[in-house]
Amino acid sequence: MFPLQKLPLHIVKLIVDYVVGSSRLVFDGVEENSQAYKKLLWPLQWVRRNFWMVKSVDIELDEWSIYSGKALERLAPVLIGDRLVPLTHTITFLFVSGKPDPNVEAYPVSANIKIDIFVDMIKQMAPMVSEIRVRPKYFDRPPGITTHFGSLISQLYSIAGRMDYATVGEATVPVELTLERFNNLTHVKFSLARGTRNWDQFARLTQQNASTLQSIDIEYQAIDVCDLVKDSAGRFLTYPHLLKLRMIESLGNYRRRLSVPSDVVMFPSLEKLFARLQYPFDDDALFRGNAATLKSLDLLLDGQTVSMLSRRNVFTVDSHPKLQQVNLVYLDGALPELFPTVVKYMQFALSIGPKAPVRDFGGFFASAGPVRDYGGFLGNSGLVPALPLLNDNPYIQVLSLPNVPLTFWDVIDLVKSLPLLTDLYAYPMGFGPLPSGVAKSKLPEYVRSKYAPMGERFRCWYLKLHIITDLPLAVKCVLLLALVCPNFDYAAIEPSNRVEFMELMKKAISSKEFKPYRPRLRRLLFRGPQNC
């Protein structure tokens, strides 16, 4: 880190982080005539030869200083005449709300000229930049400045061809986007806080770039996908080069479901689909034409989606040859309403990309109501009887059962029955019933003699803890599993429990029952996620 004192706001604070792979340069502000500003120029010139390694730049700026020209006056000695950060690929702008300048509205043409100059300076500073991010940080703004801000961010995004826009907090940020400047974008990302206005502009911008977009990433309170796939004339759009579609909404309000003519293929090249929202179509429109390209699927299940997938035979044994990852998610308590039995659910889940090596059977607690399940005492313990359907699956390598409490014997059965399993996400519920005639103190000897070796590919157990999880018992389950799985070297746990977990593990390894196996078990103390 280059040592500079924290400077007062207005134009340039410099921080250079020389950590390999995460080097960052941060511009903030100092007053034009301040001693800090005068002192800055010498160290800046002194270290500028080292800025070639800076990969990302954060610029925090009062946007009024751009429109008035003050930012240009103060940044010019730093930026002009040299490629300050020649290899930077990402610039993030955090715009703060400063004191309005009445001259800006009095001379709008002059403000636009200064925006052009500022953007040219950014291009000169970082000629290799490939991603621009904008984070406005204020709640409301004078109506007259809306047009200037839209023009500013439009020009900034045009530098890189990628749009990454996020409102900060519960922002109400009206933005008049200069849509004609947003042509040939390859990536758009909108993370819009509740209350953000002008959704229609973001939708039109996405439509406008349908022919070139490779990635769409939207987080909003209520996404109406119809606005993305159907233009104002009622024509359906095709996104021929779109590889990634990610949509998350925070409100699950009911909305129209769109019927798409059977000959319309909207996403023919899609590789990654992440849809955490109500399925927006009456048919299989989202899955048409991409069976040969789809690699990753994350899908929120509701009754409409389950019915449609089954009725249309969207997924069959060999229909999606490249599908590598399947994550199914359902609302808290919804599983019994979607499937008559857990066996039916498991059969349905396995039918989606049956050869996908990464499987997540999902479920999350999204409602405030009581947990309802298939008679299990906690979470989705009712899924346990359906686990034998996984037996001898020759494809599963990573298995996630995040809300399914498993006893030690359940884990043993899973690892033993899945020959390629490497990673398991699940939370432990102790030993369960002990084998007849076996005392707890004799479990290490019993488990090792009966099951070792097994699960030779198994490496990592990601323990998901519940409020009633017995941590000392969880530690013993981990140690017992290590005695039979020769390559199991890492038990991951939430950071808040990590210290206590490791202390309990050290104590258990030193105990009388595990002492004969100490050399093997000590590997668990020194391995980390890099071994997984």
Short mmCIF file of C-alpha atoms in Angstrom, two decimals:
data_model
loop_
_atom_site.label_atom_id
_atom_site.label_comp_id
_atom_site.label_asym_id
_atom_site.label_seq_id
_atom_site.Cartn_x
_atom_site.Cartn_y
_atom_site.Cartn_z
CA MET A 1 0.00 0.00 0.00
CA PHE A 2 1.48 3.40 -0.97
CA PRO A 3 1.32 5.58 2.19
CA LEU A 4 -0.76 8.75 1.70
CA GLN A 5 -2.78 10.51 4.37
CA LYS A 6 -6.57 10.49 4.08
CA LEU A 7 -7.44 13.57 2.10
CA PRO A 8 -10.54 15.79 2.34
CA LEU A 9 -13.21 15.49 -0.35
CA HIS A 10 -13.13 16.91 -3.74
CA ILE A 11 -10.74 15.42 -6.21
CA VAL A 12 -7.81 13.16 -5.66
CA LYS A 13 -7.00 10.57 -3.02
CA LEU A 14 -4.59 7.91 -4.18
CA ILE A 15 -4.36 4.40 -2.81
CA VAL A 16 -2.39 1.72 -4.60
CA ASP A 17 -2.73 -1.85 -3.41
CA TYR A 18 0.15 -3.99 -4.68
CA VAL A 19 -1.40 -7.32 -3.75
CA VAL A 20 -1.02 -9.48 -6.85
CA GLY A 21 -4.33 -10.06 -8.58
CA SER A 22 -6.27 -7.39 -6.69
CA SER A 23 -4.37 -4.18 -7.34
CA ARG A 24 -6.64 -1.15 -7.15
CA LEU A 25 -6.26 2.58 -7.65
CA VAL A 26 -8.79 4.84 -5.91
CA PHE A 27 -9.41 8.47 -6.77
CA ASP A 28 -11.33 10.58 -4.32
CA GLY A 29 -11.19 14.32 -3.79
CA VAL A 30 -9.13 17.19 -2.36
CA GLU A 31 -9.67 20.93 -2.62
CA GLU A 32 -7.90 22.55 -5.54
CA ASN A 33 -5.69 24.90 -3.52
CA SER A 34 -5.18 22.69 -0.48
CA GLN A 35 -1.75 21.63 0.69
CA ALA A 36 -2.83 18.01 0.27
CA TYR A 37 -3.50 18.60 -3.44
CA LYS A 38 -0.11 20.25 -3.96
CA LYS A 39 1.68 17.48 -2.08
CA LEU A 40 -0.12 14.84 -4.09
CA LEU A 41 1.42 15.62 -7.47
CA TRP A 42 4.98 14.77 -6.46
CA PRO A 43 4.29 11.28 -5.06
CA LEU A 44 1.93 10.59 -7.94
CA GLN A 45 4.67 11.27 -10.47
CA TRP A 46 7.10 9.29 -8.33
CA VAL A 47 5.04 6.09 -8.31
CA ARG A 48 3.28 6.35 -11.67
CA ARG A 49 5.86 4.05 -13.25
CA ASN A 50 4.46 1.28 -11.05
CA PHE A 51 0.83 1.75 -12.09
CA TRP A 52 1.16 -0.69 -14.96
CA MET A 53 0.14 -3.46 -12.55
CA VAL A 54 -3.12 -1.85 -11.39
CA LYS A 55 -6.03 -3.97 -12.63
CA SER A 56 -9.04 -2.05 -11.33
CA VAL A 57 -9.75 1.59 -10.51
CA ASP A 58 -12.42 3.03 -8.20
CA ILE A 59 -13.28 6.69 -8.73
CA GLU A 60 -15.47 8.44 -6.17
CA LEU A 61 -16.62 11.75 -7.53
CA ASP A 62 -19.20 14.48 -7.07
CA GLU A 63 -20.91 14.53 -10.44
CA TRP A 64 -21.48 18.31 -10.25
CA SER A 65 -17.73 18.79 -10.43
CA ILE A 66 -17.78 17.12 -13.86
CA TYR A 67 -20.57 19.30 -15.27
CA SER A 68 -19.01 22.50 -13.90
CA GLY A 69 -15.51 21.62 -15.12
CA LYS A 70 -13.89 21.63 -11.67
CA ALA A 71 -13.09 17.94 -11.94
CA LEU A 72 -11.29 18.52 -15.24
CA GLU A 73 -9.16 21.33 -13.80
CA ARG A 74 -8.02 19.22 -10.88
CA LEU A 75 -7.59 15.91 -12.63
CA ALA A 76 -5.80 17.29 -15.68
CA PRO A 77 -2.33 17.53 -14.07
CA VAL A 78 -2.67 13.92 -12.98
CA LEU A 79 -4.16 12.29 -16.04
CA ILE A 80 -3.33 14.21 -19.19
CA GLY A 81 -0.22 13.29 -21.15
CA ASP A 82 0.31 9.83 -19.77
CA ARG A 83 -1.38 6.41 -19.70
CA LEU A 84 -1.67 6.33 -15.95
CA VAL A 85 -3.06 2.80 -15.65
CA PRO A 86 -2.36 1.15 -19.01
CA LEU A 87 -3.51 -2.38 -18.07
CA THR A 88 -6.59 -1.55 -15.99
CA HIS A 89 -9.61 -3.57 -17.14
CA THR A 90 -12.31 -2.35 -14.71
CA ILE A 91 -13.29 1.15 -13.56
CA THR A 92 -16.01 1.68 -10.95
CA PHE A 93 -17.54 5.15 -10.54
CA LEU A 94 -19.28 5.98 -7.28
CA PHE A 95 -21.11 9.25 -7.81
CA VAL A 96 -21.91 11.20 -4.67
CA SER A 97 -24.33 14.09 -4.41
CA GLY A 98 -22.49 17.37 -3.83
CA LYS A 99 -23.60 20.99 -3.77
CA PRO A 100 -25.59 21.92 -6.93
CA ASP A 101 -23.96 24.48 -9.19
CA PRO A 102 -26.55 26.92 -10.69
CA ASN A 103 -24.27 27.55 -13.67
CA VAL A 104 -24.68 23.95 -14.83
CA GLU A 105 -28.37 24.38 -15.63
CA ALA A 106 -27.79 27.86 -17.00
CA TYR A 107 -25.29 26.54 -19.57
CA PRO A 108 -26.33 22.96 -20.48
CA VAL A 109 -24.31 22.90 -23.71
CA SER A 110 -21.17 23.73 -21.78
CA ALA A 111 -21.92 20.89 -19.33
CA ASN A 112 -22.21 18.41 -22.19
CA ILE A 113 -18.88 19.54 -23.63
CA LYS A 114 -17.24 18.97 -20.25
CA ILE A 115 -18.76 15.51 -20.04
CA ASP A 116 -17.16 14.73 -23.42
CA ILE A 117 -13.77 15.95 -22.19
CA PHE A 118 -14.03 13.96 -18.96
CA VAL A 119 -14.82 10.77 -20.85
CA ASP A 120 -11.87 11.36 -23.19
CA MET A 121 -9.61 11.76 -20.14
CA ILE A 122 -10.81 8.42 -18.77
CA LYS A 123 -10.06 6.76 -22.12
CA GLN A 124 -6.56 8.24 -22.07
CA MET A 125 -5.97 7.21 -18.46
CA ALA A 126 -6.97 3.58 -19.05
CA PRO A 127 -6.78 2.68 -22.75
CA MET A 128 -7.38 -1.05 -22.13
CA VAL A 129 -10.48 -0.74 -19.93
CA SER A 130 -13.10 -3.37 -20.80
CA GLU A 131 -15.68 -2.86 -18.03
CA ILE A 132 -17.30 0.26 -16.59
CA ARG A 133 -19.43 0.10 -13.42
CA VAL A 134 -21.62 2.91 -12.14
CA ARG A 135 -22.90 3.16 -8.55
CA PRO A 136 -24.94 6.33 -7.84
CA LYS A 137 -24.97 7.04 -4.11
CA TYR A 138 -27.86 9.31 -3.19
CA PHE A 139 -31.56 9.08 -2.57
CA ASP A 140 -33.02 11.83 -4.71
CA ARG A 141 -31.65 14.42 -7.04
CA PRO A 142 -32.73 17.73 -8.62
CA PRO A 143 -34.96 16.94 -11.64
CA GLY A 144 -32.96 19.15 -13.99
CA ILE A 145 -29.74 17.16 -13.59
CA THR A 146 -31.31 13.89 -14.68
CA THR A 147 -30.50 14.46 -18.35
CA HIS A 148 -26.86 15.28 -17.62
CA PHE A 149 -26.39 12.14 -15.55
CA GLY A 150 -27.98 9.99 -18.26
CA SER A 151 -25.64 11.50 -20.83
CA LEU A 152 -22.63 10.99 -18.57
CA ILE A 153 -23.18 7.31 -17.85
CA SER A 154 -24.19 6.67 -21.46
CA GLN A 155 -20.81 7.93 -22.63
CA LEU A 156 -18.92 6.10 -19.90
CA TYR A 157 -20.53 2.78 -20.81
CA SER A 158 -19.82 3.35 -24.49
CA ILE A 159 -16.09 3.12 -23.68
CA ALA A 160 -16.25 -0.57 -22.84
CA GLY A 161 -19.39 -1.97 -24.46
CA ARG A 162 -20.50 -3.40 -21.10
CA MET A 163 -23.10 -1.87 -18.80
CA ASP A 164 -22.97 -2.53 -15.04
CA TYR A 165 -25.37 -0.24 -13.21
CA ALA A 166 -26.43 -0.58 -9.56
CA THR A 167 -28.39 1.78 -7.38
CA VAL A 168 -27.13 1.95 -3.80
CA GLY A 169 -29.59 1.52 -0.94
CA GLU A 170 -33.29 2.36 -1.21
CA ALA A 171 -32.47 4.80 -3.98
CA THR A 172 -34.97 6.71 -6.08
CA VAL A 173 -32.69 7.61 -8.97
CA PRO A 174 -34.49 8.89 -12.06
CA VAL A 175 -32.18 8.38 -15.03
CA GLU A 176 -32.91 9.66 -18.52
CA LEU A 177 -30.66 7.31 -20.48
CA THR A 178 -29.39 8.54 -23.83
CA LEU A 179 -30.46 5.33 -25.52
CA GLU A 180 -28.92 6.08 -28.91
CA ARG A 181 -25.47 5.96 -27.30
CA PHE A 182 -26.01 2.38 -26.11
CA ASN A 183 -25.35 0.40 -29.24
CA ASN A 184 -23.57 -2.94 -29.65
CA LEU A 185 -23.39 -3.67 -25.91
CA THR A 186 -22.24 -7.19 -25.12
CA HIS A 187 -23.06 -7.27 -21.39
CA VAL A 188 -25.72 -5.54 -19.29
CA LYS A 189 -26.08 -5.79 -15.54
CA PHE A 190 -28.77 -3.93 -13.60
CA SER A 191 -28.98 -4.21 -9.82
CA LEU A 192 -31.83 -1.88 -9.03
CA ALA A 193 -32.83 -0.99 -5.49
CA ARG A 194 -36.48 -0.96 -4.50
CA GLY A 195 -37.94 2.35 -5.59
CA THR A 196 -35.67 2.81 -8.62
CA ARG A 197 -37.64 4.42 -11.41
CA ASN A 198 -37.55 4.04 -15.17
CA TRP A 199 -37.57 0.23 -15.50
CA ASP A 200 -38.95 0.75 -19.01
CA GLN A 201 -35.72 2.48 -20.08
CA PHE A 202 -33.58 -0.42 -18.92
CA ALA A 203 -35.91 -2.82 -20.75
CA ARG A 204 -35.75 -0.78 -23.97
CA LEU A 205 -31.98 -0.59 -23.72
CA THR A 206 -31.81 -4.39 -23.44
CA GLN A 207 -34.12 -4.82 -26.44
CA GLN A 208 -32.06 -2.34 -28.44
CA ASN A 209 -28.94 -4.48 -28.01
CA ALA A 210 -30.55 -7.89 -28.49
CA SER A 211 -28.43 -8.69 -31.54
CA THR A 212 -25.09 -8.28 -29.72
CA LEU A 213 -25.73 -9.11 -26.05
CA GLN A 214 -23.85 -12.07 -24.60
CA SER A 215 -24.91 -11.61 -20.97
CA ILE A 216 -27.98 -10.21 -19.19
CA ASP A 217 -27.95 -9.93 -15.40
CA ILE A 218 -30.96 -8.29 -13.68
CA GLU A 219 -31.86 -7.94 -10.01
CA TYR A 220 -35.06 -6.01 -9.35
CA GLN A 221 -38.16 -6.10 -7.17
CA ALA A 222 -40.47 -7.22 -9.99
CA ILE A 223 -39.00 -8.22 -13.34
CA ASP A 224 -41.45 -8.32 -16.22
CA VAL A 225 -39.63 -10.50 -18.73
CA CYS A 226 -42.24 -9.62 -21.32
CA ASP A 227 -40.63 -6.19 -21.56
CA LEU A 228 -37.36 -7.83 -22.55
CA VAL A 229 -38.61 -10.23 -25.22
CA LYS A 230 -41.43 -8.33 -26.91
CA ASP A 231 -41.04 -4.90 -28.48
CA SER A 232 -43.58 -2.07 -28.61
CA ALA A 233 -44.88 -3.33 -31.95
CA GLY A 234 -45.67 -6.75 -30.47
CA ARG A 235 -42.79 -8.55 -32.20
CA PHE A 236 -40.83 -11.19 -30.34
CA LEU A 237 -37.09 -10.62 -30.15
CA THR A 238 -34.24 -13.06 -30.61
CA TYR A 239 -30.98 -12.81 -28.67
CA PRO A 240 -28.78 -14.86 -31.01
CA HIS A 241 -25.51 -14.53 -29.07
CA LEU A 242 -26.79 -14.54 -25.48
CA LEU A 243 -24.79 -17.02 -23.39
CA LYS A 244 -25.85 -16.06 -19.85
CA LEU A 245 -29.27 -15.03 -18.56
CA ARG A 246 -29.54 -14.27 -14.83
CA MET A 247 -32.76 -12.90 -13.31
CA ILE A 248 -33.51 -12.43 -9.61
CA GLU A 249 -36.54 -10.65 -8.23
CA SER A 250 -37.18 -9.73 -4.60
CA LEU A 251 -40.98 -9.71 -4.84
CA GLY A 252 -42.91 -12.74 -6.05
CA ASN A 253 -46.02 -10.88 -7.15
CA TYR A 254 -48.24 -12.58 -9.69
CA ARG A 255 -47.99 -11.17 -13.19
CA ARG A 256 -48.96 -12.09 -16.71
CA ARG A 257 -47.53 -15.24 -18.25
CA LEU A 258 -46.64 -14.83 -21.88
CA SER A 259 -47.50 -17.30 -24.63
CA VAL A 260 -44.83 -17.45 -27.33
CA PRO A 261 -45.55 -18.87 -30.82
CA SER A 262 -43.97 -22.29 -31.26
CA ASP A 263 -41.71 -21.14 -34.11
CA VAL A 264 -40.08 -18.38 -32.03
CA VAL A 265 -36.65 -19.23 -30.57
CA MET A 266 -35.46 -16.38 -28.37
CA PHE A 267 -32.26 -17.74 -26.79
CA PRO A 268 -30.69 -20.22 -29.23
CA SER A 269 -27.14 -20.05 -27.77
CA LEU A 270 -27.89 -19.95 -24.04
CA GLU A 271 -25.31 -21.68 -21.82
CA LYS A 272 -26.21 -20.47 -18.31
CA LEU A 273 -29.75 -19.90 -17.06
CA PHE A 274 -30.31 -18.55 -13.53
CA ALA A 275 -34.01 -17.83 -12.99
CA ARG A 276 -35.00 -16.96 -9.42
CA LEU A 277 -38.43 -15.63 -10.32
CA GLN A 278 -41.87 -16.89 -11.24
CA TYR A 279 -41.60 -18.66 -14.57
CA PRO A 280 -42.79 -15.96 -16.99
CA PHE A 281 -44.15 -18.05 -19.89
CA ASP A 282 -47.10 -20.34 -20.53
CA ASP A 283 -44.85 -22.67 -22.54
CA ASP A 284 -41.25 -23.83 -22.92
CA ALA A 285 -40.11 -20.59 -24.58
CA LEU A 286 -37.11 -20.16 -22.26
CA PHE A 287 -35.75 -23.61 -23.17
CA ARG A 288 -36.34 -23.65 -26.92
CA GLY A 289 -33.41 -24.11 -29.24
CA ASN A 290 -30.73 -24.28 -26.53
CA ALA A 291 -30.80 -27.95 -25.54
CA ALA A 292 -27.45 -28.49 -27.27
CA THR A 293 -25.76 -25.50 -25.58
CA LEU A 294 -27.16 -25.30 -22.02
CA LYS A 295 -24.45 -26.02 -19.42
CA SER A 296 -25.84 -24.64 -16.15
CA LEU A 297 -29.41 -24.41 -14.83
CA ASP A 298 -30.63 -22.73 -11.63
CA LEU A 299 -34.43 -22.74 -11.51
CA LEU A 300 -37.11 -21.71 -9.02
CA LEU A 301 -39.82 -24.37 -9.06
CA ASP A 302 -43.50 -23.53 -8.91
CA GLY A 303 -46.53 -25.54 -10.00
CA GLN A 304 -46.66 -23.95 -13.44
CA THR A 305 -42.99 -24.69 -14.14
CA VAL A 306 -43.13 -28.30 -12.96
CA SER A 307 -46.26 -28.95 -15.02
CA MET A 308 -44.81 -27.30 -18.13
CA LEU A 309 -41.48 -29.15 -17.98
CA SER A 310 -43.26 -32.49 -17.64
CA ARG A 311 -45.94 -31.78 -20.23
CA ARG A 312 -43.49 -30.52 -22.84
CA ASN A 313 -40.83 -33.20 -22.15
CA VAL A 314 -38.22 -30.47 -21.97
CA PHE A 315 -35.65 -32.74 -20.31
CA THR A 316 -35.08 -36.31 -21.43
CA VAL A 317 -32.15 -38.67 -20.98
CA ASP A 318 -29.99 -37.34 -23.82
CA SER A 319 -31.68 -34.01 -24.54
CA HIS A 320 -29.03 -31.74 -22.95
CA PRO A 321 -25.61 -33.29 -23.56
CA LYS A 322 -23.61 -30.34 -22.17
CA LEU A 323 -25.60 -29.74 -18.98
CA GLN A 324 -23.07 -29.84 -16.13
CA GLN A 325 -24.83 -28.18 -13.21
CA VAL A 326 -28.42 -28.34 -11.98
CA ASN A 327 -29.74 -26.37 -9.00
CA LEU A 328 -33.44 -26.63 -8.15
CA VAL A 329 -34.93 -24.19 -5.66
CA TYR A 330 -38.39 -24.13 -4.11
CA LEU A 331 -40.08 -21.83 -1.65
CA ASP A 332 -40.31 -22.77 1.98
CA GLY A 333 -43.14 -25.24 2.43
CA ALA A 334 -43.86 -25.54 -1.29
CA LEU A 335 -42.48 -29.03 -1.90
CA PRO A 336 -45.57 -30.98 -0.72
CA GLU A 337 -47.70 -28.80 -2.97
CA LEU A 338 -45.54 -29.53 -6.02
CA PHE A 339 -45.12 -33.30 -5.67
CA PRO A 340 -47.31 -35.99 -4.07
CA THR A 341 -44.27 -37.72 -2.53
CA VAL A 342 -40.59 -37.02 -2.02
CA VAL A 343 -39.80 -39.95 -4.31
CA LYS A 344 -41.66 -38.19 -7.13
CA TYR A 345 -39.66 -35.03 -6.46
CA MET A 346 -36.36 -36.90 -6.48
CA GLN A 347 -37.29 -38.65 -9.72
CA PHE A 348 -38.20 -35.31 -11.28
CA ALA A 349 -34.97 -33.69 -10.07
CA LEU A 350 -32.83 -36.52 -11.43
CA SER A 351 -34.59 -36.39 -14.79
CA ILE A 352 -33.29 -32.84 -15.36
CA GLY A 353 -29.83 -33.31 -16.76
CA PRO A 354 -29.48 -36.90 -15.55
CA LYS A 355 -25.79 -36.86 -16.46
CA ALA A 356 -24.97 -33.51 -14.82
CA PRO A 357 -22.08 -34.03 -12.37
CA VAL A 358 -23.08 -31.12 -10.10
CA ARG A 359 -26.47 -31.50 -8.41
CA ASP A 360 -28.18 -29.18 -5.94
CA PHE A 361 -31.58 -30.27 -4.70
CA GLY A 362 -32.11 -26.81 -3.24
CA GLY A 363 -34.89 -25.45 -1.15
CA PHE A 364 -34.71 -22.20 0.76
CA PHE A 365 -36.64 -20.53 3.54
CA ALA A 366 -38.23 -17.52 1.88
CA SER A 367 -41.48 -17.12 3.80
CA ALA A 368 -42.19 -16.17 7.37
CA GLY A 369 -44.69 -18.97 7.89
CA PRO A 370 -44.05 -22.29 9.64
CA VAL A 371 -41.89 -24.90 7.96
CA ARG A 372 -44.01 -27.62 6.37
CA ASP A 373 -42.48 -30.80 5.06
CA TYR A 374 -43.17 -34.47 4.59
CA GLY A 375 -43.30 -35.32 8.26
CA GLY A 376 -39.62 -34.75 9.04
CA PHE A 377 -38.80 -33.12 12.36
CA LEU A 378 -36.53 -30.45 10.88
CA GLY A 379 -36.19 -28.71 7.54
CA ASN A 380 -36.60 -31.22 4.73
CA SER A 381 -35.66 -34.34 6.63
CA GLY A 382 -38.51 -36.03 4.77
CA LEU A 383 -36.20 -36.20 1.75
CA VAL A 384 -34.03 -38.80 3.43
CA PRO A 385 -36.23 -41.78 2.39
CA ALA A 386 -35.79 -40.74 -1.26
CA LEU A 387 -31.97 -40.69 -1.11
CA PRO A 388 -31.66 -44.36 -2.21
CA LEU A 389 -32.73 -43.15 -5.67
CA LEU A 390 -29.22 -41.69 -5.91
CA ASN A 391 -27.58 -45.08 -5.42
CA ASP A 392 -24.93 -46.01 -7.95
CA ASN A 393 -25.42 -42.80 -9.93
CA PRO A 394 -22.37 -42.78 -12.20
CA TYR A 395 -22.38 -39.03 -12.85
CA ILE A 396 -22.83 -37.05 -9.62
CA GLN A 397 -19.60 -35.45 -8.42
CA VAL A 398 -20.93 -32.57 -6.31
CA LEU A 399 -24.12 -33.03 -4.29
CA SER A 400 -25.91 -30.31 -2.34
CA LEU A 401 -28.70 -31.13 0.09
CA PRO A 402 -28.62 -27.84 2.00
CA ASN A 403 -31.75 -28.33 4.08
CA VAL A 404 -31.63 -32.09 4.57
CA PRO A 405 -30.34 -33.21 8.00
CA LEU A 406 -28.21 -36.31 7.61
CA THR A 407 -27.01 -38.73 10.25
CA PHE A 408 -23.50 -40.13 9.99
CA TRP A 409 -24.92 -43.35 8.53
CA ASP A 410 -26.81 -41.36 5.86
CA VAL A 411 -23.52 -39.74 4.84
CA ILE A 412 -21.78 -43.11 4.76
CA ASP A 413 -24.51 -44.51 2.51
CA LEU A 414 -24.29 -41.53 0.13
CA VAL A 415 -20.50 -41.59 -0.20
CA LYS A 416 -20.51 -45.35 -0.63
CA SER A 417 -23.24 -45.30 -3.31
CA LEU A 418 -21.90 -42.41 -5.42
CA PRO A 419 -18.60 -43.58 -6.93
CA LEU A 420 -17.56 -40.19 -8.34
CA LEU A 421 -18.67 -37.99 -5.42
CA THR A 422 -16.05 -35.40 -4.43
CA ASP A 423 -17.99 -32.71 -2.55
CA LEU A 424 -21.03 -32.88 -0.26
CA TYR A 425 -23.07 -29.94 1.06
CA ALA A 426 -25.31 -31.02 3.95
CA TYR A 427 -25.72 -30.55 7.66
CA PRO A 428 -24.97 -33.29 10.17
CA MET A 429 -27.49 -34.56 12.71
CA GLY A 430 -25.20 -36.67 14.86
CA PHE A 431 -24.74 -40.44 14.71
CA GLY A 432 -28.28 -41.69 14.56
CA PRO A 433 -28.94 -45.18 15.96
CA LEU A 434 -25.74 -46.97 16.87
CA PRO A 435 -25.09 -50.50 15.55
CA SER A 436 -26.22 -53.17 17.94
CA GLY A 437 -23.59 -53.97 20.57
CA VAL A 438 -21.21 -51.13 19.55
CA ALA A 439 -20.32 -48.56 22.20
CA LYS A 440 -19.57 -44.97 21.18
CA SER A 441 -15.97 -45.34 22.32
CA LYS A 442 -15.54 -48.25 19.89
CA LEU A 443 -17.03 -46.47 16.86
CA PRO A 444 -13.67 -45.55 15.25
CA GLU A 445 -12.53 -49.16 15.31
CA TYR A 446 -15.95 -50.42 14.11
CA VAL A 447 -16.30 -47.91 11.26
CA ARG A 448 -12.76 -48.43 10.01
CA SER A 449 -13.04 -52.24 10.00
CA LYS A 450 -16.46 -52.28 8.32
CA TYR A 451 -16.22 -49.52 5.69
CA ALA A 452 -12.60 -48.62 4.91
CA PRO A 453 -11.62 -47.92 2.27
CA MET A 454 -14.50 -46.24 0.41
CA GLY A 455 -15.23 -43.00 -1.41
CA GLU A 456 -11.73 -42.69 -2.77
CA ARG A 457 -12.64 -39.56 -4.74
CA PHE A 458 -14.42 -37.86 -1.82
CA ARG A 459 -12.53 -34.74 -0.63
CA CYS A 460 -14.73 -32.14 1.04
CA TRP A 461 -17.74 -31.98 3.31
CA TYR A 462 -19.31 -28.53 3.55
CA LEU A 463 -21.18 -28.65 6.85
CA LYS A 464 -24.34 -26.60 6.94
CA LEU A 465 -25.14 -25.99 10.59
CA HIS A 466 -28.58 -25.57 12.15
CA ILE A 467 -29.41 -23.95 15.46
CA ILE A 468 -29.85 -27.37 17.08
CA THR A 469 -26.70 -28.91 15.57
CA ASP A 470 -24.50 -30.55 18.20
CA LEU A 471 -21.06 -29.25 17.19
CA PRO A 472 -18.97 -31.81 19.16
CA LEU A 473 -20.99 -34.63 17.55
CA ALA A 474 -20.50 -33.04 14.11
CA VAL A 475 -16.73 -33.04 14.74
CA LYS A 476 -16.77 -36.75 15.59
CA CYS A 477 -18.76 -37.50 12.42
CA VAL A 478 -16.09 -35.71 10.39
CA LEU A 479 -13.28 -37.66 12.05
CA LEU A 480 -15.06 -40.99 11.53
CA LEU A 481 -15.60 -40.22 7.86
CA ALA A 482 -11.89 -39.39 7.49
CA LEU A 483 -11.03 -42.87 8.78
CA VAL A 484 -12.78 -44.55 5.84
CA CYS A 485 -12.30 -42.00 3.00
CA PRO A 486 -8.56 -41.82 2.29
CA ASN A 487 -8.67 -38.49 0.42
CA PHE A 488 -11.17 -36.65 2.63
CA ASP A 489 -9.04 -33.79 3.90
CA TYR A 490 -11.29 -30.79 4.48
CA ALA A 491 -14.46 -30.05 6.44
CA ALA A 492 -15.73 -26.57 5.63
CA ILE A 493 -17.88 -24.65 8.09
CA GLU A 494 -19.28 -21.14 8.46
CA PRO A 495 -16.62 -18.61 9.56
CA SER A 496 -18.56 -17.79 12.73
CA ASN A 497 -18.13 -21.39 13.94
CA ARG A 498 -14.71 -22.10 12.47
CA VAL A 499 -12.56 -21.33 15.52
CA GLU A 500 -14.71 -23.36 17.91
CA PHE A 501 -14.94 -26.20 15.38
CA MET A 502 -11.17 -26.41 15.00
CA GLU A 503 -10.61 -26.34 18.76
CA LEU A 504 -13.11 -29.17 19.21
CA MET A 505 -11.38 -31.12 16.45
CA LYS A 506 -7.96 -30.75 18.07
CA LYS A 507 -9.39 -31.93 21.37
CA ALA A 508 -11.15 -34.91 19.78
CA ILE A 509 -8.04 -36.01 17.85
CA SER A 510 -6.12 -36.06 21.13
CA SER A 511 -8.79 -38.11 22.88
CA LYS A 512 -8.30 -41.76 23.76
CA GLU A 513 -10.77 -43.10 21.17
CA PHE A 514 -9.06 -41.38 18.22
CA LYS A 515 -5.46 -41.47 19.45
CA PRO A 516 -4.44 -44.52 17.33
CA TYR A 517 -5.42 -42.63 14.16
CA ARG A 518 -3.88 -39.26 15.03
CA PRO A 519 -1.39 -39.07 12.10
CA ARG A 520 -4.20 -39.51 9.57
CA LEU A 521 -6.67 -37.18 11.31
CA ARG A 522 -4.21 -34.33 11.80
CA ARG A 523 -4.38 -33.68 8.04
CA LEU A 524 -7.83 -32.19 8.66
CA LEU A 525 -6.22 -29.45 10.75
CA PHE A 526 -3.87 -28.21 8.06
CA ARG A 527 -5.83 -28.53 4.83
CA GLY A 528 -8.07 -25.80 3.48
CA PRO A 529 -10.52 -25.12 0.64
CA GLN A 530 -7.61 -25.05 -1.80
CA ASN A 531 -7.43 -28.83 -1.38
CA CYS A 532 -10.99 -29.20 -2.67
#
